[in-house]
Coordinates of N, CA and C and ligand atoms in Angstrom, one line a residue:
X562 N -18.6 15.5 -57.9 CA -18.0 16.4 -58.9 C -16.8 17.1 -58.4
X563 N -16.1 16.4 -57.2 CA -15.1 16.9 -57.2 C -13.4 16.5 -58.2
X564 N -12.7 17.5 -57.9 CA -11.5 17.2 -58.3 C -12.1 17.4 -60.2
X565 N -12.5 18.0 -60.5 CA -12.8 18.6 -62.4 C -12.2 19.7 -62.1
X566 N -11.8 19.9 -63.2 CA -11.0 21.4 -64.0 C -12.7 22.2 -64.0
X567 N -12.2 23.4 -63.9 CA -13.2 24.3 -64.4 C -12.9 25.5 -65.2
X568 N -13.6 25.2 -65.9 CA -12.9 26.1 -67.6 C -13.7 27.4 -67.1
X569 N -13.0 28.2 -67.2 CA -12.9 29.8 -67.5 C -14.5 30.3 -68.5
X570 N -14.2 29.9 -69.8 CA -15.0 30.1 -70.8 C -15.9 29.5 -71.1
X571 N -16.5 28.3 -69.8 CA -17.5 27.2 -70.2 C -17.5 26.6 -69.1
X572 N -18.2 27.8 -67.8 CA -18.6 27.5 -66.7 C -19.6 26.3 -66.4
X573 N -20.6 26.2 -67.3 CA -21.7 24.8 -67.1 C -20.9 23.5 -67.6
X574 N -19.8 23.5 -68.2 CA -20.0 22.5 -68.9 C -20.2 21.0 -68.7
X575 N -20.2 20.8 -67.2 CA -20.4 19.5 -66.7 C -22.1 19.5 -66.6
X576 N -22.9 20.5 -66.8 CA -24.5 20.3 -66.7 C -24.9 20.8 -68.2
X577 N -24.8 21.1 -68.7 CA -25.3 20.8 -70.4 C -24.8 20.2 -71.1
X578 N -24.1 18.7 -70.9 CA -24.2 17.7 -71.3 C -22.6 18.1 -72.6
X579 N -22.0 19.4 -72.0 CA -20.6 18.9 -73.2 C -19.5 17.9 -72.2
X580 N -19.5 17.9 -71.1 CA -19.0 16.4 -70.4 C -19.9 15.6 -70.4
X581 N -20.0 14.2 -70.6 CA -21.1 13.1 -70.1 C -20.8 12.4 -69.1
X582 N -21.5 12.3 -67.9 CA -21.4 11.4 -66.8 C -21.9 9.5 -67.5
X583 N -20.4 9.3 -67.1 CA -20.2 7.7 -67.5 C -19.9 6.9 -66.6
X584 N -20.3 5.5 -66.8 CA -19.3 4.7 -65.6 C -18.3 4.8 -65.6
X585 N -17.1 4.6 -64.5 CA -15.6 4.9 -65.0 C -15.4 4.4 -66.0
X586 N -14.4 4.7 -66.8 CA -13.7 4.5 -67.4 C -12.3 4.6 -68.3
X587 N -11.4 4.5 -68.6 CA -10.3 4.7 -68.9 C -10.2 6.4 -70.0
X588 N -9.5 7.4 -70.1 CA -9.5 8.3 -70.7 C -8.2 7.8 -72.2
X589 N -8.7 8.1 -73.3 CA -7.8 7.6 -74.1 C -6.6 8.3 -74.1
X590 N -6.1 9.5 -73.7 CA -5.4 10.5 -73.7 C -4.5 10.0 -72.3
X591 N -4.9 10.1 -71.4 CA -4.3 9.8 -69.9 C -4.3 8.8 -69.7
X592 N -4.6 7.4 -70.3 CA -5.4 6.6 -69.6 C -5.5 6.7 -67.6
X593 N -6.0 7.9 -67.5 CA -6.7 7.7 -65.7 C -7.5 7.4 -65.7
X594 N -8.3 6.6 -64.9 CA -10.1 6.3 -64.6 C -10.6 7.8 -64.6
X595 N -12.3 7.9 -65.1 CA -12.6 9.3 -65.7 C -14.3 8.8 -65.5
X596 N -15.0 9.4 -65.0 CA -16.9 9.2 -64.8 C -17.1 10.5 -66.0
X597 N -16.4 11.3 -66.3 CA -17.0 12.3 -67.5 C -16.0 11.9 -69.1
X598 N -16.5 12.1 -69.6 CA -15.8 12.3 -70.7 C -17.0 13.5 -72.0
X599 N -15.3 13.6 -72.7 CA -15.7 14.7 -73.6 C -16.7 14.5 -74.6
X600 N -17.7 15.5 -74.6 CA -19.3 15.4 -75.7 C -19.0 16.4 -77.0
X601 N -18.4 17.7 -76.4 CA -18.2 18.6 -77.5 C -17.4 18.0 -78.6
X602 N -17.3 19.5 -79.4 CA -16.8 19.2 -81.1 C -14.8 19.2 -80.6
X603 N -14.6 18.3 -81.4 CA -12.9 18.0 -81.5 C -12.5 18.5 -83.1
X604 N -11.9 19.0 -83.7 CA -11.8 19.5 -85.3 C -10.6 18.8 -85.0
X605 N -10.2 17.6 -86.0 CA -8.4 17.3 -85.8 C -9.3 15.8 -87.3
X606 N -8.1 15.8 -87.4 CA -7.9 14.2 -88.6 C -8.5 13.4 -87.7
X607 N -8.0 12.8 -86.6 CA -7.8 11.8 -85.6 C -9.8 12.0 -85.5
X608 N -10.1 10.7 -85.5 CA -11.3 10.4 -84.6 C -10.6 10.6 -83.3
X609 N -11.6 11.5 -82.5 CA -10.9 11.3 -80.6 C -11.9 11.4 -80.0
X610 N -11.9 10.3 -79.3 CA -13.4 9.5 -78.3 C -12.2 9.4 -77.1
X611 N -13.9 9.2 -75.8 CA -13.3 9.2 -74.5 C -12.0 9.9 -73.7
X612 N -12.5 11.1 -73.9 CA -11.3 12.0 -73.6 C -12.2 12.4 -71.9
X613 N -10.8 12.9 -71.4 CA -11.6 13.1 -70.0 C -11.3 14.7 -69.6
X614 N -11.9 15.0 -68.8 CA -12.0 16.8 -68.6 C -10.7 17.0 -68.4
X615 N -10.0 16.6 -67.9 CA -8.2 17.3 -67.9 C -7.5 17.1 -68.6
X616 N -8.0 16.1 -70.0 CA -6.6 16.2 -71.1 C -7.2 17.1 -72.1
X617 N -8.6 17.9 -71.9 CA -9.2 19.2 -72.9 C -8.6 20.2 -72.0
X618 N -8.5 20.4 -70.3 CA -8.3 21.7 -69.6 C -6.7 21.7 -69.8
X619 N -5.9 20.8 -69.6 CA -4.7 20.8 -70.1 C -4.2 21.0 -71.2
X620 N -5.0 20.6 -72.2 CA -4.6 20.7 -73.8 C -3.7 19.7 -74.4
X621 N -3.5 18.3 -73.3 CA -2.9 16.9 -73.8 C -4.0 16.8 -74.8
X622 N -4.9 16.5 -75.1 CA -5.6 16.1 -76.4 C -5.7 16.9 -77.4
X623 N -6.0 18.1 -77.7 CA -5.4 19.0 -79.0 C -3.8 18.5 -79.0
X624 N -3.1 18.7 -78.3 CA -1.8 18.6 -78.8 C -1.6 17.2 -79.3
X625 N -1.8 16.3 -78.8 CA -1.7 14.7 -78.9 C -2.2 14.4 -80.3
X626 N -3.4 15.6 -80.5 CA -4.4 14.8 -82.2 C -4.2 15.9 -82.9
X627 N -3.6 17.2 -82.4 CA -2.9 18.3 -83.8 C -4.6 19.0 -83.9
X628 N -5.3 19.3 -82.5 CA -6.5 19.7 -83.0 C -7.1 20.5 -82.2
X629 N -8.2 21.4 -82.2 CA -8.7 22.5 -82.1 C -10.0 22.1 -82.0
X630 N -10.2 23.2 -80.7 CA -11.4 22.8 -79.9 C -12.8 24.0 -80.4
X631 N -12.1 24.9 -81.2 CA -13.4 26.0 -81.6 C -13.4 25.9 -83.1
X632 N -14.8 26.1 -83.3 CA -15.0 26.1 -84.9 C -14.6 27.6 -85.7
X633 N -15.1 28.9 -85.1 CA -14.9 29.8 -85.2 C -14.9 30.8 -84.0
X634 N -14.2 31.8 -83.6 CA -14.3 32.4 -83.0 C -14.3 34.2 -83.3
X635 N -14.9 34.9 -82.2 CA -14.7 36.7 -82.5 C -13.6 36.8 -81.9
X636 N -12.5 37.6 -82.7 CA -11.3 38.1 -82.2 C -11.2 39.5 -83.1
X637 N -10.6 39.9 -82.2 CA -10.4 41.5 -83.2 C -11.5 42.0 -84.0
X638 N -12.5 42.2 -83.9 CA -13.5 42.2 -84.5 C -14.0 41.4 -86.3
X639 N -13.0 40.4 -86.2 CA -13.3 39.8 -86.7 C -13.7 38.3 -86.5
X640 N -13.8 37.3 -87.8 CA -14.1 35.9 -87.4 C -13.4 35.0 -87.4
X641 N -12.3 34.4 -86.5 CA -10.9 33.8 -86.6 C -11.1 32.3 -86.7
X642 N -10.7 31.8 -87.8 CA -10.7 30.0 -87.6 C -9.0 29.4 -87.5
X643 N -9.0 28.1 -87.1 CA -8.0 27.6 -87.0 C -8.0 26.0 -87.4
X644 N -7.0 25.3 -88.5 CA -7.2 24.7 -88.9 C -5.5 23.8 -89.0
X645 N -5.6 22.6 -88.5 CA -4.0 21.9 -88.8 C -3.9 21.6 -90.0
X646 N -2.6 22.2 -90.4 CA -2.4 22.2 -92.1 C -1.4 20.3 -91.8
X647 N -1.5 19.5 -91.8 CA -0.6 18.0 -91.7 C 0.7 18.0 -92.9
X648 N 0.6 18.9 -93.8 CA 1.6 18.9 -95.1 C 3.1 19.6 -94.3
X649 N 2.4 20.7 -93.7 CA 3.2 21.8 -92.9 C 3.5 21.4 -91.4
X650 N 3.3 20.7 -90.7 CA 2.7 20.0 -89.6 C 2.8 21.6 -88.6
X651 N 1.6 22.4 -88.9 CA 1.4 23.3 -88.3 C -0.2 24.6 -88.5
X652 N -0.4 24.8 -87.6 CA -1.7 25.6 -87.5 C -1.6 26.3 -88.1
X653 N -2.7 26.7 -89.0 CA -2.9 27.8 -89.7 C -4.5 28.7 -89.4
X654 N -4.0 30.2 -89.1 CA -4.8 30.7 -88.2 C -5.7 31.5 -89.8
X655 N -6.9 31.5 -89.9 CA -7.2 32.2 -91.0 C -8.9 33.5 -90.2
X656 N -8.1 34.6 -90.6 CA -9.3 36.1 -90.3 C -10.0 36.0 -91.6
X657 N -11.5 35.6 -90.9 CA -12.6 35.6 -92.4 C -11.7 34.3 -93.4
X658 N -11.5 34.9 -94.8 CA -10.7 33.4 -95.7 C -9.0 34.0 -95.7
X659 N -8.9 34.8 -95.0 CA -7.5 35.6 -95.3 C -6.7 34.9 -94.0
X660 N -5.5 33.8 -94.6 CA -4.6 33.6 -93.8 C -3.6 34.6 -93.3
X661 N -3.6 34.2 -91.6 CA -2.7 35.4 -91.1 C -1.9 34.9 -90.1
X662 N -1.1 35.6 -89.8 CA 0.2 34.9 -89.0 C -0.5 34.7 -87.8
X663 N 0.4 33.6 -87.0 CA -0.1 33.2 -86.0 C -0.3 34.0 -85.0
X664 N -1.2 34.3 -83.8 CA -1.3 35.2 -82.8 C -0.9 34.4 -81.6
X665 N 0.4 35.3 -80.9 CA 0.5 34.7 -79.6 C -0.1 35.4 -78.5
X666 N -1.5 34.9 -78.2 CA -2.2 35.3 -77.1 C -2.6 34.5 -76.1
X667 N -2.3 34.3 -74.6 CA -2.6 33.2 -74.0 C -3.9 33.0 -73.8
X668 N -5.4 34.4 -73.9 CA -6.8 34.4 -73.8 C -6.9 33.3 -74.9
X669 N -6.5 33.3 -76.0 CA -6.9 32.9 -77.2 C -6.4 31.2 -77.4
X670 N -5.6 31.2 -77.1 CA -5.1 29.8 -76.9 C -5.5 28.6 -75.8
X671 N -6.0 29.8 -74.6 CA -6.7 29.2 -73.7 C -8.3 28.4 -74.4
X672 N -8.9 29.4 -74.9 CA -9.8 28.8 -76.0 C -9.6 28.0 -76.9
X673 N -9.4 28.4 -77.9 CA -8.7 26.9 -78.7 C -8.6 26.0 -78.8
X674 N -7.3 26.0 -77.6 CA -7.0 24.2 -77.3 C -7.3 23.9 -75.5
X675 N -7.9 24.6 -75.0 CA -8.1 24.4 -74.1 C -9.2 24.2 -73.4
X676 N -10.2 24.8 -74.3 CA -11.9 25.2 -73.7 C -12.7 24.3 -74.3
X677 N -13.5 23.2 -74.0 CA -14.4 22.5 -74.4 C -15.2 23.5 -75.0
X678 N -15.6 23.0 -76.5 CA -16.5 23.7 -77.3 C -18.1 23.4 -77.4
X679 N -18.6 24.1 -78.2 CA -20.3 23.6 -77.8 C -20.9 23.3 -78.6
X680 N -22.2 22.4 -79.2 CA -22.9 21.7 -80.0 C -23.4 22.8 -80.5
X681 N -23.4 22.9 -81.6 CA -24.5 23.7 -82.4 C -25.0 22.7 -83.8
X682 N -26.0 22.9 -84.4 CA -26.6 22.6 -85.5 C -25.8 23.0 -86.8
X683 N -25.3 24.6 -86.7 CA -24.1 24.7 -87.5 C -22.8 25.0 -87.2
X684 N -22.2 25.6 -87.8 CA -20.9 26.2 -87.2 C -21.0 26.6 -85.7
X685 N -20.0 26.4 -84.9 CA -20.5 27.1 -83.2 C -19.6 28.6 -83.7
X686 N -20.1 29.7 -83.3 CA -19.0 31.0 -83.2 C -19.1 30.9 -81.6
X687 N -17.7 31.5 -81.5 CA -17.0 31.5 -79.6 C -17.7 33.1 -80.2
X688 N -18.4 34.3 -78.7 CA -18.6 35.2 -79.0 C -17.5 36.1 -78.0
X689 N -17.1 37.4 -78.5 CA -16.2 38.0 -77.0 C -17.3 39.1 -77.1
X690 N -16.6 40.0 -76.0 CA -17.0 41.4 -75.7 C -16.1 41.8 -74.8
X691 N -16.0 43.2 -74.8 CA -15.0 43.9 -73.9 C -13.7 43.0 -74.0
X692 N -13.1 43.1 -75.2 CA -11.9 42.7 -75.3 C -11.6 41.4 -75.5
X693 N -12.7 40.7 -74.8 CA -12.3 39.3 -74.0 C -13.1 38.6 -74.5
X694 N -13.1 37.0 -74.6 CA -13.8 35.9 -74.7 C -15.3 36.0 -73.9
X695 N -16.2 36.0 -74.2 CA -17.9 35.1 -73.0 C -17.3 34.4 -73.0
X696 N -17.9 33.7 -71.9 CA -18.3 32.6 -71.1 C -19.6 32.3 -72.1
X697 N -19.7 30.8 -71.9 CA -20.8 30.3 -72.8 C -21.4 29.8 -71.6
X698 N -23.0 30.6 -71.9 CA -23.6 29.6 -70.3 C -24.7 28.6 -71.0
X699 N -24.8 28.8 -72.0 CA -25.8 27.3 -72.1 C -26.5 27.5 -73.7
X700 N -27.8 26.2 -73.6 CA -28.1 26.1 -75.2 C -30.1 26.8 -74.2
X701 N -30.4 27.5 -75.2 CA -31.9 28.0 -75.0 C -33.0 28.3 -75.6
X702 N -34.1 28.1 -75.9 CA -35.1 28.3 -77.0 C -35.4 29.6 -76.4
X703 N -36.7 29.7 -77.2 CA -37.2 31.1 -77.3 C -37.8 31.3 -76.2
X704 N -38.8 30.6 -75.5 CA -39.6 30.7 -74.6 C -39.1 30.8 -73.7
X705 N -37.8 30.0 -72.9 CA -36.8 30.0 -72.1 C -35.9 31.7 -72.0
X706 N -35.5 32.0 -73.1 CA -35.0 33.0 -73.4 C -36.4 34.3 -72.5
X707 N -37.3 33.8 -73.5 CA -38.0 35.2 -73.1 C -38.3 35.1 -71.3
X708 N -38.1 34.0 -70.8 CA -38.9 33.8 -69.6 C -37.6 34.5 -69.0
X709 N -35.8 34.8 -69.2 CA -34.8 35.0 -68.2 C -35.1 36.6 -68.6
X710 N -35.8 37.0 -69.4 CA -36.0 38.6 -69.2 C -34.6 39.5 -69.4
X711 N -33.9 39.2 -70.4 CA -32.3 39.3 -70.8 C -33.0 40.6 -71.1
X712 N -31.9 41.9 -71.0 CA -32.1 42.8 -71.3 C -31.0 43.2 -71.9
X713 N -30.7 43.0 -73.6 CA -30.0 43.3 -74.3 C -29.3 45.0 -74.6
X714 N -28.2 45.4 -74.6 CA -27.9 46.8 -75.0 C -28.5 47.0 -76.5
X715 N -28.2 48.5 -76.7 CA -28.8 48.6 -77.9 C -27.5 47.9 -78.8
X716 N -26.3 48.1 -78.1 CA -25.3 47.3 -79.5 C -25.6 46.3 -80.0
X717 N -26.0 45.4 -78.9 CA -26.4 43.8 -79.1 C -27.8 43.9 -80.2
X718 N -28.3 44.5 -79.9 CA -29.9 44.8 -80.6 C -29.5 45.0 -81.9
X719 N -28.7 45.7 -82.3 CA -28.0 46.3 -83.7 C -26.8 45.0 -84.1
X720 N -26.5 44.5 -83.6 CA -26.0 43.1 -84.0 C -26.8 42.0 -84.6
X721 N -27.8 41.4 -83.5 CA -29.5 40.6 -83.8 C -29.4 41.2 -85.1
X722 N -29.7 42.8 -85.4 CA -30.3 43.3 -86.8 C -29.5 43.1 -87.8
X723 N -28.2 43.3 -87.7 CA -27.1 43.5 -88.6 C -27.2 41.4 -88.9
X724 N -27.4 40.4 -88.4 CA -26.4 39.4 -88.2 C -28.1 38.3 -88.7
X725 N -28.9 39.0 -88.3 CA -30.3 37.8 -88.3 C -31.4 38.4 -88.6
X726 N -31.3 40.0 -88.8 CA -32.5 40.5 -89.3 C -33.6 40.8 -88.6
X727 N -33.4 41.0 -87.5 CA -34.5 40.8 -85.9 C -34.0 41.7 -85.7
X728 N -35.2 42.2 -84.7 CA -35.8 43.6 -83.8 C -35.6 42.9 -82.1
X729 N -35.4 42.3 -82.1 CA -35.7 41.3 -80.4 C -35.5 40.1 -80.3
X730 N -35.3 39.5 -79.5 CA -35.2 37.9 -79.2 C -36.8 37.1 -79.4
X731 N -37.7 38.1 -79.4 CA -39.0 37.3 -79.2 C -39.3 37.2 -80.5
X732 N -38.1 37.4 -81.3 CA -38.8 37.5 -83.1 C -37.8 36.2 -83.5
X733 N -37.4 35.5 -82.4 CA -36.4 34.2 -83.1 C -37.6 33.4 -83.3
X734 N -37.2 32.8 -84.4 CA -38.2 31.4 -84.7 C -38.2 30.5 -83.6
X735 N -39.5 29.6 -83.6 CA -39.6 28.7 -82.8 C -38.3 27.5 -82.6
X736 N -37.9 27.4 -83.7 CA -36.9 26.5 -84.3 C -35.3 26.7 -84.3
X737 N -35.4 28.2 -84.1 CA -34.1 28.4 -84.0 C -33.1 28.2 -83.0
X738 N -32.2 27.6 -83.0 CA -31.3 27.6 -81.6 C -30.5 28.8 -81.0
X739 N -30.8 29.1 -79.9 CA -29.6 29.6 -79.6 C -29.0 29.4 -78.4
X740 N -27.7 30.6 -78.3 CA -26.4 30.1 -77.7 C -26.7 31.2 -77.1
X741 N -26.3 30.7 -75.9 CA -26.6 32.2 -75.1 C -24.7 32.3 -74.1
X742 N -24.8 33.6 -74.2 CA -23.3 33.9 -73.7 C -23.1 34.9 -72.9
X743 N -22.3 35.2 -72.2 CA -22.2 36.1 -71.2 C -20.6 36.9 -70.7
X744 N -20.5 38.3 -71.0 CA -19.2 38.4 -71.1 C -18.7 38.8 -69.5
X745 N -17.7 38.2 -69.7 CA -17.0 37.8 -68.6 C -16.8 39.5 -67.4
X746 N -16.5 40.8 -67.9 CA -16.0 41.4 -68.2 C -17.6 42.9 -67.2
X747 N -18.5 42.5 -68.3 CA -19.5 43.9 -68.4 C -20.6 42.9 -67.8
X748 N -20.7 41.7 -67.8 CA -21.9 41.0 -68.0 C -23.0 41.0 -68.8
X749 N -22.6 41.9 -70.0 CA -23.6 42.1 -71.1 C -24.2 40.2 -71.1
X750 N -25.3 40.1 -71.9 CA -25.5 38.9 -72.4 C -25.2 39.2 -74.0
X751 N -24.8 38.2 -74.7 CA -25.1 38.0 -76.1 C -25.6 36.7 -76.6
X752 N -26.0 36.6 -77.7 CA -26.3 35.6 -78.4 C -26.0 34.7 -79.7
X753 N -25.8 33.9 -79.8 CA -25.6 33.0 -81.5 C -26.7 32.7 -81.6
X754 N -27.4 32.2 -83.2 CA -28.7 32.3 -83.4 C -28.0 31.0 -84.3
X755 N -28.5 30.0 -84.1 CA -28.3 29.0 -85.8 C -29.8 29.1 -86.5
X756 N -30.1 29.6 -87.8 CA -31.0 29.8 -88.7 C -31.8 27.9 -89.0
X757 N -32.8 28.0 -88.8 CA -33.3 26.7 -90.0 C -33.6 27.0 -91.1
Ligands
ZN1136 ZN1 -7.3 12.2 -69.8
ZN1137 ZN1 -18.6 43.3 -71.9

C-alpha cells in the first residue's frame, strides 16, 4: 500500500472497499499500471470505470469527465449539490433547489472533485462540523454502532430527532444504514441514517 494518495476527508478508503484491490491494471485516466481502482459514486454524463487513486486525489478525472465526486454535501448550514450543466459547459452549484453562484473555497473543492465519495442506498450527504468537512470513517449497522459506545453531544442528539425522528442510535432500525463520520476539528462523531 505504498505510494497511494491519502485523502484528507476519507481516511479508510482503501479498506471499505471505495478503492478495490485488482490485479494491475491500466487506469483509464493516466493510463499508469494501478492494483486499486475507483468503487465510489462518479456523477458526470461519461460512464468512468477503472480510475486509479491519483486521477480522483488529483482531480484528472472530474475534470477530464466534467464531474463531481459528492452527491450532496453540508455547507453553510445548508444542503449544497453540484451538477455539470453541458449546454453552459459549466457547474452549477445549487443551496437546497436554489441556484447560487459559484463558491471559491479550496475545503470545498477539495471535496468535490477531489475526495472519493461513499456508497450509500440513497443519496450520500458529505456531513461537516466546526466549520469544516468530517472525515467519513466507514459504513456501520446498529449493533456495530452500539458496540463503539459513540457518545453523541446533545446537538447531534437534536439532529437524529430533528432529521430521523429518534431519541438514540439504539432506536435505528435493524435495516437502516449508516454512515458514520467524524469531524476533523472537535472529534465530535456524527451520522447519516439512509431510511428503508
Ligand atoms: Zn490514473
Ligand atoms: Zn467539530
Amino acid at each position: 500500500m505504498n505510494n497511494l494518495p491519502i485523502f484528507k476527508y476519507q481516511p479508510n478508503a482503501y479498506d471499505i472497499g471505495i478503492f478495490k484491490k485488482v490485479p494491475a491494471q491500466k487506469c483509464s485516466i493516466c493510463n499508469k499500471e494501478t492494483e486499486y481502482i475507483y468503487m465510489g459514486p462518479f456523477y458526470s454524463i461519461d460512464e468512468v470505470d477503472n480510475v486509479c487513486p491519483w486521477c480522483i486525489y488529483e482531480g484528472t478525472a472530474t475534470k477530464q469527465h466534467n464531474g463531481v465526486l459528492q452527491a450532496a454535501v453540508e455547507y453553510k448550514d445548508k444542503l449544497l449539490s453540484v451538477t455539470y450543466d453541458d449546454e453552459f459547459n459549466q457547474y452549477m452549484y445549487f443551496m437546497g433547489y436554489d441556484e447560487v453562484e459559484q463558491f471559491k473555497d479550496d475545503k470545498l473543492e477539495e471535496l468535490l472533485f477531489h475526495t472519493p465519495g461513499y456508497i450509500s442506498w440513497q443519496e450520500p450527504q458529505w456531513l461537516s462540523h466546526c466549520d469544516e468537512f468530517c472525515a467519513f470513517i466507514g459504513y456501520v449497522n446498529k449493533s456495530e454502532i452500539s458496540a463503539m459506545k459513540i457518545d453523541l453531544r446533545d446537538e447531534e442528539l437534536l439532529t437524529l430527532k430533528g432529521n430521523y425522528g429518534i431519541d438514540a442510535l439504539d432506536q435505528v432500525s435493524d435495516d437502516s444504514g449508516i454512515y458514520l463520520f467524524q469531524c476533523l476539528k472537535c472529534g465530535q462523531h456524527r451520522v447519516h441514517i439512509d431510511h428503508t
